[in-house]
CSV table of C-alpha atoms in Angstrom, one decimal:
chain,number,residue,atom,x,y,z
A,1,GLU,CA,104.7,117.8,68.3
A,2,GLN,CA,107.9,115.9,68.8
A,3,LYS,CA,107.8,113.4,65.9
A,4,LEU,CA,109.6,110.7,67.9
A,5,GLY,CA,108.0,107.7,66.3
A,6,HIS,CA,106.1,104.8,67.9
A,7,PRO,CA,105.8,104.6,71.7
A,8,ASP,CA,105.7,101.3,73.6
A,9,HIS,CA,104.1,103.0,76.6
A,10,VAL,CA,102.1,106.2,77.1
A,11,TYR,CA,100.9,107.4,80.5
A,12,VAL,CA,98.5,110.3,80.9
A,13,GLY,CA,97.7,112.0,84.2
A,14,ASP,CA,98.6,114.6,86.7
A,15,ILE,CA,102.2,113.3,86.7
A,16,ASP,CA,103.7,116.6,87.9
A,17,PRO,CA,101.4,118.1,90.4
A,18,SER,CA,103.3,121.4,90.5
A,19,ARG,CA,102.0,122.2,87.0
A,20,GLU,CA,98.5,123.0,85.9
A,21,GLY,CA,96.7,120.3,83.8
A,22,LEU,CA,97.8,116.9,82.7
A,23,GLU,CA,101.1,115.6,81.4
A,24,VAL,CA,101.9,112.7,79.0
A,25,TYR,CA,104.9,110.4,79.5
A,26,PHE,CA,106.3,108.5,76.6
A,27,GLY,CA,108.7,105.5,76.3
A,28,MET,CA,109.5,105.3,72.6
A,29,GLU,CA,110.1,102.0,70.8
A,30,THR,CA,111.5,103.9,67.9
A,31,GLY,CA,115.2,104.8,68.3
A,32,ASN,CA,115.9,108.5,68.8
A,33,PRO,CA,119.0,110.7,69.2
A,34,GLN,CA,117.4,112.1,72.4
A,35,ASN,CA,114.0,112.3,74.2
A,36,GLY,CA,113.3,108.6,73.7
A,37,MET,CA,111.9,108.8,77.3
A,38,CYS,CA,110.1,112.2,77.8
A,39,LEU,CA,107.4,114.1,79.5
A,40,VAL,CA,105.2,116.6,77.5
A,41,ASP,CA,102.4,119.0,78.3
A,42,GLY,CA,99.1,117.2,77.8
A,43,LYS,CA,97.4,120.2,76.2
A,44,THR,CA,100.1,121.6,73.9
A,45,GLY,CA,102.6,118.7,73.4
A,46,LYS,CA,105.4,121.0,74.6
A,47,LEU,CA,108.5,119.0,75.7
A,48,LEU,CA,109.0,119.4,79.5
A,49,TRP,CA,112.0,117.2,79.8
A,50,GLY,CA,113.6,114.2,78.0
A,51,HIS,CA,116.4,111.7,78.1
A,52,ASP,CA,119.5,113.4,76.8
A,53,LYS,CA,121.1,110.4,75.1
A,54,ARG,CA,120.4,108.2,72.2
A,55,THR,CA,117.9,105.4,72.7
A,56,TYR,CA,117.4,102.3,70.7
A,57,HIS,CA,114.3,100.4,71.8
A,58,ILE,CA,112.5,101.5,75.0
A,59,HIS,CA,110.4,98.5,75.6
A,60,SER,CA,107.3,97.0,77.3
A,61,SER,CA,104.8,98.8,79.4
A,62,GLY,CA,107.1,100.6,81.8
A,63,MET,CA,105.6,102.1,84.9
A,64,ALA,CA,104.1,105.4,86.1
A,65,SER,CA,103.1,105.4,89.7
A,66,ASP,CA,103.6,107.4,92.9
A,67,ILE,CA,105.6,104.9,94.8
A,68,ASP,CA,108.0,107.2,96.7
A,69,PRO,CA,106.7,109.2,99.6
A,70,ASN,CA,109.8,111.4,99.5
A,71,GLU,CA,109.1,112.6,95.9
A,72,PRO,CA,106.1,114.8,94.8
A,73,GLY,CA,104.1,113.4,91.9
A,74,THR,CA,104.5,110.3,89.9
A,75,GLU,CA,107.7,108.2,89.5
A,76,LEU,CA,108.5,106.9,86.0
A,77,TRP,CA,110.3,103.7,85.0
A,78,SER,CA,111.5,102.9,81.5
A,79,GLY,CA,114.4,101.4,79.7
A,80,GLU,CA,116.1,99.7,76.9
A,81,GLU,CA,115.2,96.1,76.0
A,82,ASN,CA,118.7,95.0,75.2
A,83,TYR,CA,120.8,97.2,77.5
A,84,PRO,CA,119.8,96.5,81.1
A,85,GLU,CA,122.2,99.2,82.4
A,86,GLU,CA,120.1,101.8,80.5
A,87,ARG,CA,116.9,101.5,82.6
A,88,PHE,CA,115.8,104.4,84.8
A,89,LEU,CA,113.5,105.3,87.7
A,90,ARG,CA,112.8,109.1,87.5
A,91,ASN,CA,110.8,111.6,89.4
A,92,ALA,CA,108.2,113.8,87.8
A,93,LYS,CA,110.8,116.4,87.0
A,94,GLY,CA,113.0,113.9,85.2
A,95,LYS,CA,115.7,113.5,87.9
A,96,VAL,CA,117.1,109.9,87.9
A,97,LEU,CA,116.3,108.3,91.3
A,98,ASP,CA,117.6,104.8,90.7
A,99,LYS,CA,119.2,102.6,88.1
A,100,PRO,CA,119.1,98.8,88.1
A,101,ALA,CA,122.0,98.5,90.6
A,102,LYS,CA,119.6,99.9,93.2
A,103,PHE,CA,116.1,99.5,91.9
A,104,PRO,CA,115.0,95.9,92.7
A,105,VAL,CA,112.8,95.4,89.6
A,106,LYS,CA,114.7,93.8,86.8
A,107,ASP,CA,112.0,93.7,84.1
A,108,LEU,CA,110.5,96.5,82.0
A,109,ALA,CA,106.9,96.2,83.3
A,110,PRO,CA,106.9,96.7,87.1
A,111,ARG,CA,103.6,96.6,88.9
A,112,SER,CA,102.3,98.8,91.7
A,113,VAL,CA,99.0,99.0,93.7
A,114,TRP,CA,97.2,101.3,96.0
A,115,TRP,CA,97.0,98.8,98.8
A,116,THR,CA,97.5,100.3,102.3
A,117,GLY,CA,96.0,103.5,103.7
A,118,ALA,CA,98.9,105.5,102.4
A,119,LEU,CA,98.3,107.8,99.5
A,120,GLN,CA,101.2,106.4,97.5
A,121,ARG,CA,101.2,103.0,95.8
A,122,SER,CA,103.1,100.0,97.0
A,123,LEU,CA,105.6,98.4,94.5
A,124,ILE,CA,104.9,94.8,93.7
A,125,LEU,CA,108.0,92.8,94.3
A,126,ASP,CA,108.2,88.9,94.3
A,127,SER,CA,104.4,88.9,94.1
A,128,LYS,CA,104.0,91.0,97.3
A,129,PRO,CA,103.2,94.7,97.8
A,130,VAL,CA,106.2,96.4,99.4
A,131,ALA,CA,106.9,99.9,100.6
A,132,TYR,CA,109.4,101.9,98.5
A,133,PRO,CA,112.2,102.7,99.1
A,134,SER,CA,112.5,100.5,102.2
A,135,LEU,CA,111.2,97.4,100.3
A,136,GLU,CA,109.5,96.2,103.5
A,137,PRO,CA,106.6,93.9,102.7
A,138,VAL,CA,103.2,95.3,103.7
A,139,VAL,CA,101.7,91.8,103.7
A,140,ASP,CA,103.1,88.4,104.3
A,141,THR,CA,101.1,86.4,101.7
A,142,PRO,CA,102.0,86.8,98.0
A,143,PHE,CA,99.6,87.1,95.2
A,144,GLU,CA,99.5,83.7,93.5
A,145,GLY,CA,99.3,83.4,89.8
A,146,SER,CA,99.8,85.7,86.8
A,147,ILE,CA,98.6,89.2,87.4
A,148,SER,CA,95.9,90.0,84.9
A,149,LEU,CA,94.5,93.3,86.2
A,150,ILE,CA,95.1,95.9,88.8
A,151,ALA,CA,92.2,98.3,89.4
A,152,ASP,CA,89.8,99.8,92.0
A,153,LEU,CA,87.0,97.3,91.5
A,154,TYR,CA,85.3,97.5,94.9
A,155,GLY,CA,85.2,101.3,95.2
A,156,ASP,CA,87.2,102.3,98.3
A,157,TRP,CA,90.0,103.9,96.1
A,158,ARG,CA,92.5,101.1,96.9
A,159,GLU,CA,93.0,98.6,94.2
A,160,GLU,CA,92.3,94.9,93.7
A,161,VAL,CA,94.8,92.5,92.1
A,162,VAL,CA,93.3,90.0,89.7
A,163,THR,CA,95.3,86.9,89.0
A,164,SER,CA,94.9,83.7,87.0
A,165,LEU,CA,96.3,80.2,87.7
A,166,ASN,CA,95.4,76.6,87.1
A,167,GLY,CA,92.0,77.4,85.6
A,168,GLU,CA,91.2,79.9,88.4
A,169,ILE,CA,90.6,83.6,88.5
A,170,ARG,CA,91.4,85.2,91.9
A,171,ILE,CA,90.7,88.6,93.2
A,172,TYR,CA,92.9,89.9,96.0
A,173,SER,CA,91.6,92.8,98.1
A,174,THR,CA,93.3,94.8,100.9
A,175,VAL,CA,92.4,94.4,104.5
A,176,PHE,CA,93.8,97.8,105.4
A,177,PRO,CA,91.1,100.3,106.4
A,178,ALA,CA,91.0,103.5,104.3
A,179,GLN,CA,92.1,106.6,106.2
A,180,ASP,CA,89.8,108.9,104.1
A,181,ARG,CA,86.9,108.9,101.8
A,182,ARG,CA,87.0,109.6,98.1
A,183,THR,CA,85.2,108.8,94.8
A,184,MET,CA,85.8,105.4,93.3
A,185,LEU,CA,88.7,105.6,91.0
A,186,LEU,CA,86.8,104.1,88.1
A,187,HIS,CA,84.6,107.2,88.1
A,188,ASP,CA,87.7,109.1,86.8
A,189,PRO,CA,87.6,108.9,83.0
A,190,ASN,CA,91.3,108.8,82.6
A,191,TYR,CA,91.7,106.0,85.1
A,192,ARG,CA,88.8,104.0,83.6
A,193,ALA,CA,90.1,104.4,80.0
A,194,THR,CA,93.5,102.9,81.0
A,195,VAL,CA,91.8,100.0,82.7
A,196,ILE,CA,89.8,99.3,79.6
A,197,GLU,CA,92.9,99.7,77.4
A,198,GLY,CA,94.7,97.1,79.5
A,199,THR,CA,92.2,94.4,78.5
A,200,MET,CA,93.4,94.7,74.9
A,201,GLY,CA,97.1,94.1,75.2
A,202,TYR,CA,100.0,95.8,77.0
A,203,ARG,CA,98.7,96.2,80.6
A,204,GLN,CA,99.7,99.6,82.0
A,205,ILE,CA,99.2,100.8,85.6
A,206,PRO,CA,96.1,103.1,85.5
A,207,LEU,CA,96.5,106.7,86.5
A,208,PRO,CA,93.7,109.0,87.6
A,209,SER,CA,93.5,112.5,86.2
A,210,LEU,CA,94.2,114.1,89.6
A,211,ASP,CA,97.1,113.5,92.1
A,212,LEU,CA,95.5,111.7,95.1
A,213,LYS,CA,97.6,113.7,97.5
A,214,LYS,CA,96.2,117.0,96.1
A,215,THR,CA,92.7,115.7,96.7
A,216,ALA,CA,93.2,114.2,100.1
A,217,ARG,CA,90.4,114.9,102.6
């Protein structure tokens, strides 16, 4: 038990696939002398790693997604509301990969989507899914409207993007063929719970309870 206060975002999943069980990633709205961004063991709450400096207001929904094919596990993005230079993209072990000077997302709620046949997600940049870290678009046409939901609605383990604009609701679905077969992501209780939670407020990117690369077939 860390007693760090109130989190603005919490992600539960197989974030670090080198460990047994699940992990929980926190971005703490409450200021802390350290560990305001941290990863803990999902079963015991034991601190695995944490930000080693003071934090003031880690804000918004952050991001936890496997977007980097060069890094095992899930990448994590969080940062300060009022200090843009204190925003970080980390790997599952806590190593800082990019700060805002390099990471193209300027806000504190990046979006990502399983869109191609690859087992890592695409980063959504300028309303298009792009490959990270090259930032090459994987489609030419952007998603129009405000993104309301990202989830595997149609059952092929890739995700649909639901947007709203001018009185419309649109559902965008990939045209890339899947390269393998797997159970619909909504069958995973952890993934489904995050999708449901996202209908009530802060929308977070849903994580399954298993790393997709560990379950590839």
